[in-house]
Structure formats: structure tokens, C-alpha cells
GROMACS .gro file of C-alpha atoms in nm:
model
  258
    1MET     CA    1   3.854 -10.775   1.679
    2ASN     CA    2   3.684 -10.651   1.995
    3VAL     CA    3   4.027 -10.585   2.149
    4SER     CA    4   4.126 -10.371   1.847
    5ARG     CA    5   3.806 -10.167   1.872
    6ILE     CA    6   3.857 -10.108   2.242
    7ALA     CA    7   4.217  -9.995   2.174
    8ILE     CA    8   4.108  -9.753   1.903
    9ALA     CA    9   3.828  -9.613   2.120
   10THR     CA   10   4.069  -9.567   2.407
   11GLY     CA   11   4.316  -9.384   2.182
   12VAL     CA   12   4.049  -9.147   2.044
   13ALA     CA   13   3.930  -9.071   2.402
   14ALA     CA   14   4.284  -8.999   2.516
   15SER     CA   15   4.348  -8.774   2.220
   16THR     CA   16   4.025  -8.582   2.293
   17VAL     CA   17   4.125  -8.527   2.656
   18LEU     CA   18   4.469  -8.398   2.541
   19LEU     CA   19   4.308  -8.159   2.290
   20LEU     CA   20   4.070  -8.026   2.551
   21ALA     CA   21   4.334  -7.994   2.821
   22GLY     CA   22   4.591  -7.834   2.596
   23PRO     CA   23   4.442  -7.484   2.562
   24ALA     CA   24   4.348  -7.469   2.932
   25ALA     CA   25   4.697  -7.555   3.041
   26ALA     CA   26   4.877  -7.317   2.803
   27HIS     CA   27   4.783  -6.988   2.967
   28VAL     CA   28   4.986  -6.682   3.073
   29SER     CA   29   5.153  -6.752   3.405
   30VAL     CA   30   5.396  -6.591   3.647
   31GLN     CA   31   5.686  -6.752   3.838
   32PRO     CA   32   5.958  -6.597   4.054
   33GLN     CA   33   6.329  -6.651   4.002
   34GLY     CA   34   6.405  -6.820   4.333
   35GLU     CA   35   6.136  -6.726   4.578
   36ALA     CA   36   5.893  -6.437   4.632
   37ALA     CA   37   5.902  -6.376   5.008
   38LYS     CA   38   5.655  -6.157   5.191
   39GLY     CA   39   5.797  -5.810   5.255
   40GLY     CA   40   6.086  -5.868   5.020
   41TYR     CA   41   6.182  -5.813   4.654
   42ALA     CA   42   6.183  -6.065   4.368
   43THR     CA   43   6.232  -6.103   3.997
   44LEU     CA   44   5.918  -6.240   3.825
   45ASN     CA   45   5.893  -6.412   3.485
   46PHE     CA   46   5.568  -6.372   3.294
   47LYS     CA   47   5.554  -6.675   3.064
   48VAL     CA   48   5.343  -6.630   2.748
   49PRO     CA   49   5.281  -6.935   2.529
   50ASN     CA   50   5.133  -6.900   2.178
   51GLU     CA   51   4.809  -7.100   2.163
   52ARG     CA   52   4.722  -7.048   1.796
   53ASP     CA   53   4.844  -7.242   1.491
   54GLN     CA   54   4.783  -6.962   1.240
   55ALA     CA   55   4.866  -6.648   1.444
   56SER     CA   56   5.151  -6.498   1.647
   57THR     CA   57   5.136  -6.311   1.977
   58VAL     CA   58   5.232  -5.943   1.930
   59LYS     CA   59   5.126  -5.785   2.258
   60LEU     CA   60   5.100  -5.852   2.628
   61GLU     CA   61   4.944  -5.629   2.892
   62VAL     CA   62   4.992  -5.716   3.259
   63ASN     CA   63   4.789  -5.534   3.522
   64PHE     CA   64   4.940  -5.506   3.866
   65PRO     CA   65   4.721  -5.552   4.179
   66ALA     CA   66   4.561  -5.234   4.295
   67ASP     CA   67   4.486  -5.372   4.647
   68HIS     CA   68   4.859  -5.440   4.703
   69PRO     CA   69   5.048  -5.172   4.508
   70LEU     CA   70   5.421  -5.225   4.458
   71SER     CA   71   5.656  -4.931   4.507
   72SER     CA   72   5.920  -5.067   4.270
   73VAL     CA   73   5.851  -5.226   3.927
   74THR     CA   74   6.136  -5.253   3.678
   75PRO     CA   75   6.098  -5.462   3.360
   76GLU     CA   76   6.401  -5.611   3.195
   77ALA     CA   77   6.465  -5.520   2.833
   78VAL     CA   78   6.348  -5.794   2.589
   79PRO     CA   79   6.499  -5.783   2.241
   80GLY     CA   80   6.237  -5.707   1.975
   81TRP     CA   81   5.980  -5.580   2.221
   82LYS     CA   82   5.883  -5.222   2.319
   83ILE     CA   83   5.790  -5.168   2.686
   84ASP     CA   84   5.539  -4.914   2.816
   85ILE     CA   85   5.491  -4.849   3.189
   86THR     CA   86   5.168  -4.700   3.323
   87LYS     CA   87   5.163  -4.532   3.667
   88SER     CA   88   4.865  -4.415   3.876
   89ASP     CA   89   4.823  -4.200   4.185
   90LEU     CA   90   4.772  -4.392   4.508
   91ASP     CA   91   4.469  -4.326   4.730
   92LYS     CA   92   4.691  -4.400   5.024
   93PRO     CA   93   5.068  -4.324   4.993
   94LEU     CA   94   5.316  -4.597   5.070
   95GLU     CA   95   5.597  -4.561   5.327
   96VAL     CA   96   5.908  -4.740   5.198
   97HIS     CA   97   6.249  -4.702   5.368
   98GLY     CA   98   6.144  -4.368   5.513
   99ARG     CA   99   6.025  -4.240   5.173
  100LYS     CA  100   5.669  -4.156   5.084
  101ILE     CA  101   5.549  -4.311   4.757
  102THR     CA  102   5.244  -4.142   4.594
  103GLN     CA  103   5.247  -4.331   4.260
  104ALA     CA  104   5.272  -4.699   4.168
  105VAL     CA  105   5.293  -4.899   3.847
  106THR     CA  106   4.949  -5.030   3.753
  107LYS     CA  107   5.030  -5.181   3.411
  108VAL     CA  108   5.320  -5.292   3.200
  109THR     CA  109   5.268  -5.343   2.823
  110TRP     CA  110   5.506  -5.528   2.589
  111THR     CA  111   5.447  -5.468   2.216
  112ALA     CA  112   5.627  -5.655   1.938
  113ASP     CA  113   5.888  -5.433   1.774
  114GLY     CA  114   6.071  -5.658   1.533
  115SER     CA  115   5.983  -5.978   1.714
  116GLU     CA  116   5.677  -6.189   1.800
  117ILE     CA  117   5.578  -6.522   1.965
  118ALA     CA  118   5.523  -6.764   1.678
  119PRO     CA  119   5.302  -7.075   1.691
  120GLY     CA  120   5.466  -7.348   1.895
  121TYR     CA  121   5.685  -7.106   2.098
  122PHE     CA  122   5.667  -6.911   2.421
  123GLN     CA  123   5.835  -6.596   2.556
  124GLN     CA  124   5.926  -6.485   2.907
  125PHE     CA  125   5.904  -6.125   3.020
  126PRO     CA  126   6.112  -6.063   3.342
  127VAL     CA  127   6.019  -5.783   3.589
  128SER     CA  128   6.191  -5.693   3.918
  129VAL     CA  129   5.933  -5.602   4.179
  130GLY     CA  130   5.902  -5.501   4.547
  131GLN     CA  131   5.828  -5.446   4.817
  132LEU     CA  132   5.599  -5.748   4.830
  133PRO     CA  133   5.311  -5.728   5.079
  134GLU     CA  134   5.346  -5.887   5.418
  135ASN     CA  135   4.970  -5.932   5.465
  136ALA     CA  136   4.889  -6.141   5.157
  137ASP     CA  137   4.957  -6.500   5.054
  138GLN     CA  138   4.928  -6.434   4.680
  139LEU     CA  139   4.911  -6.164   4.412
  140ILE     CA  140   4.691  -6.173   4.105
  141PHE     CA  141   4.814  -6.020   3.781
  142LYS     CA  142   4.539  -5.992   3.518
  143ALA     CA  143   4.687  -6.026   3.168
  144ILE     CA  144   4.566  -5.960   2.812
  145GLN     CA  145   4.725  -6.140   2.516
  146THR     CA  146   4.687  -6.004   2.160
  147TYR     CA  147   4.751  -6.191   1.837
  148ASP     CA  148   4.846  -6.046   1.498
  149ASN     CA  149   4.505  -6.145   1.361
  150LYS     CA  150   4.348  -5.900   1.609
  151GLU     CA  151   4.226  -6.175   1.842
  152VAL     CA  152   4.238  -6.076   2.210
  153VAL     CA  153   4.250  -6.330   2.495
  154ARG     CA  154   4.184  -6.200   2.846
  155TRP     CA  155   4.350  -6.398   3.122
  156ILE     CA  156   4.161  -6.222   3.400
  157GLU     CA  157   3.959  -6.483   3.591
  158GLU     CA  158   4.054  -6.510   3.957
  159PRO     CA  159   4.094  -6.846   4.140
  160THR     CA  160   3.769  -7.011   4.245
  161ALA     CA  161   3.677  -7.086   4.602
  162ASN     CA  162   3.658  -7.460   4.532
  163GLY     CA  163   4.007  -7.468   4.384
  164GLU     CA  164   3.904  -7.548   4.025
  165GLU     CA  165   4.086  -7.364   3.755
  166PRO     CA  166   3.868  -7.121   3.554
  167ASP     CA  167   3.865  -7.117   3.174
  168SER     CA  168   4.081  -6.806   3.146
  169PRO     CA  169   4.280  -6.793   3.468
  170ALA     CA  170   4.480  -6.489   3.563
  171PRO     CA  171   4.843  -6.533   3.657
  172VAL     CA  172   4.880  -6.593   4.032
  173LEU     CA  173   5.198  -6.538   4.228
  174LYS     CA  174   5.227  -6.744   4.548
  175LEU     CA  175   5.418  -6.564   4.826
  176SER     CA  176   5.646  -6.755   5.062
  177ALA     CA  177   5.711  -6.683   5.430
  178ALA     CA  178   5.896  -6.359   5.511
  179THR     CA  179   6.280  -6.383   5.554
  180ASP     CA  180   6.490  -6.211   5.815
  181ASP     CA  181   6.655  -5.976   5.562
  182HIS     CA  182   6.325  -5.910   5.375
  183HIS     CA  183   6.479  -5.990   5.040
  184GLY     CA  184   6.374  -6.259   4.787
  185GLY     CA  185   6.596  -6.504   4.615
  186GLY     CA  186   6.620  -6.332   4.276
  187ALA     CA  187   6.955  -6.260   4.115
  188ALA     CA  188   6.861  -5.894   4.067
  189ASP     CA  189   6.807  -5.856   4.437
  190LYS     CA  190   7.149  -6.001   4.523
  191SER     CA  191   7.303  -5.763   4.272
  192GLY     CA  192   7.123  -5.477   4.445
  193ASP     CA  193   7.258  -5.589   4.785
  194ASP     CA  194   7.615  -5.602   4.642
  195ASP     CA  195   7.573  -5.250   4.505
  196HIS     CA  196   7.447  -5.134   4.841
  197LYS     CA  197   7.745  -5.289   5.020
  198ALA     CA  198   7.984  -5.134   4.764
  199ASP     CA  199   7.831  -4.791   4.833
  200GLU     CA  200   7.881  -4.840   5.200
  201LYS     CA  201   8.246  -4.933   5.151
  202GLU     CA  202   8.300  -4.622   4.937
  203HIS     CA  203   8.130  -4.409   5.199
  204ASP     CA  204   8.353  -4.562   5.477
  205LYS     CA  205   8.660  -4.512   5.260
  206ALA     CA  206   8.576  -4.149   5.193
  207ALA     CA  207   8.500  -4.090   5.562
  208SER     CA  208   8.833  -4.246   5.656
  209ALA     CA  209   9.015  -4.027   5.404
  210GLU     CA  210   8.840  -3.717   5.539
  211GLY     CA  211   8.935  -3.825   5.894
  212ASP     CA  212   9.303  -3.871   5.797
  213LYS     CA  213   9.300  -3.533   5.622
  214ALA     CA  214   9.149  -3.367   5.925
  215GLU     CA  215   9.401  -3.536   6.160
  216GLY     CA  216   9.688  -3.421   5.934
  217GLU     CA  217   9.558  -3.062   5.929
  218LYS     CA  218   9.527  -3.080   6.308
  219LYS     CA  219   9.889  -3.191   6.344
  220GLU     CA  220  10.008  -2.925   6.106
  221THR     CA  221   9.813  -2.656   6.297
  222HIS     CA  222   9.953  -2.788   6.629
  223ALA     CA  223  10.307  -2.782   6.488
  224ALA     CA  224  10.261  -2.435   6.346
  225SER     CA  225  10.127  -2.316   6.677
  226SER     CA  226  10.420  -2.468   6.868
  227SER     CA  227  10.667  -2.305   6.632
  228ASP     CA  228  10.497  -1.968   6.668
  229THR     CA  229  10.504  -1.995   7.052
  230THR     CA  230  10.876  -2.085   7.049
  231ALA     CA  231  10.953  -1.791   6.820
  232ARG     CA  232  10.767  -1.549   7.049
  233THR     CA  233  10.946  -1.686   7.361
  234LEU     CA  234  11.290  -1.644   7.200
  235GLY     CA  235  11.192  -1.294   7.085
  236ILE     CA  236  11.091  -1.195   7.442
  237ILE     CA  237  11.416  -1.340   7.582
  238GLY     CA  238  11.615  -1.144   7.323
  239ILE     CA  239  11.442  -0.820   7.424
  240VAL     CA  240  11.509  -0.881   7.794
  241VAL     CA  241  11.874  -0.956   7.723
  242GLY     CA  242  11.903  -0.641   7.512
  243ILE     CA  243  11.749  -0.423   7.789
  244ALA     CA  244  11.982  -0.577   8.042
  245GLY     CA  245  12.279  -0.503   7.822
  246VAL     CA  246  12.179  -0.138   7.779
  247ALA     CA  247  12.130  -0.099   8.153
  248PHE     CA  248  12.470  -0.253   8.227
  249GLY     CA  249  12.632  -0.017   7.975
  250VAL     CA  250  12.469   0.289   8.132
  251LEU     CA  251  12.583   0.186   8.485
  252ALA     CA  252  12.931   0.118   8.363
  253GLY     CA  253  12.952   0.462   8.200
  254ARG     CA  254  12.840   0.637   8.523
  255ARG     CA  255  13.103   0.463   8.727
  256ARG     CA  256  13.373   0.579   8.490
  257THR     CA  257  13.251   0.936   8.509
  258ALA     CA  258  13.243   0.926   8.886
   0.00000   0.00000   0.00000
């Protein structure tokens, strides 16, 4: 009998722990596709679970870090969701690939438009970002989740100094060591590299065609010049021969007269 009571008590305690741990673990988070290397580019997935049994998630707002602004933020289209991008002027312009950037994305908002995150489900919202900072180990994205019953949950608490997770933690992106090519491991980045290489090939092909055309024109010009020189030479020779013939005829006529 005592054994049964202990087992029941243990089961209740375990269930209570699970119930308490469930909401804390099911928060908005961010993970890269591949790796997010310092100084590179990456594709990030913002994972949004639905924590409520009687309500659906209909809106997500993700605030991008102001202390490390990103020059490029491109969200992927998500069926059934409308995307709004908010940009703000930078106090200090960014220098990226020789280009000065004076504005950066400060917030991306996804609003349900024919879809929603129902109880028991989650949704991922992909975003391609860069250039990731080289002088930081992590980026913090504060997020706000809204349900269709008007409830708003703010996932905005930053990591604590002692390493304990706060009640409403903000999504944190850990940055890996910089790579030689300054690119992350996301598929979108590889696609961008392929496009860049294709552009270079097209440029080289066009340059080669222009070079062949110029060489052909040069050869044609040289041939035309040679033909013109030959014609002029033959013309001069013909004139000289004609003058000589006239002179010979005059001399011959004088001799007959004499």
C-alpha cells in the first residue's frame, strides 16, 4: 500500500514538473540553417510554437538588434502570412562592399492572412540576413507574439548573467567563428554565390566577344589599309609609265623630223 502511494505521489510530482516546464520551454526561438558565422551571411528560422489550448497565433513581430544593425534582411514568403518590413535611419552609416548604407531593417512583422498557428502546432519564419557582426558572439532578437483572443506575449528578456533562463526569454542567435570566405552555411547564401559566379562568367564571355570583335575590326582595317596602299602604288607606277611613254613618243617624233 505504501509502495502504491509513493508511486502515485511520484507520478503527480513528475506531471507537475512537466506542466511547469512546458510553457517555459515553448518560447519563440531562432536557429540558423547551417551556421551563422561572424562577418558572413546566413538564413535564420524564427520558430513560433502555439502555447495556448483555446487560441491561435495570428501575429509575430521580430525586432532586430540596434547595436549591431544588419545591412541585408530579406524574409522568405510564408503562405497565408503578410509581411511588413520596418526600416530606420542609422546614426552611423555602414560600409558594405564599398557601399554606404544609411538605413537598416529594425523590425519584421508577420500577420496572419488566411492562415494561423493553431493549438498544438508551430510555424517557422525564414529570413536571410547579413552581414553578421565580427565583434559579437551573439545577437538578441526581441519578439512579440499575438493570439486571436488579443493576448500578447512579449519574448523580450535578455539572458541573465548567471546563465539561468528568464521567464520570457528573447530569441538568441549564437555566432560561430568567422570563415575565410565570410559566408555562412545557409542554402540561400550558396545560391547567391552561384549567381555571382554566373554573372562573372557572363561578364568574361561578353568581354571575350568584344575582344574578338575588336580584333576582327582591327584585321579588317589593316587589310583595307594594305589594299589602299597597293592601289596607290600601282596608280603611281601607271602614271610614271604613262609619262615615260609620252616622252619617248616626243623624242621619236623629233628624230623623224630631223
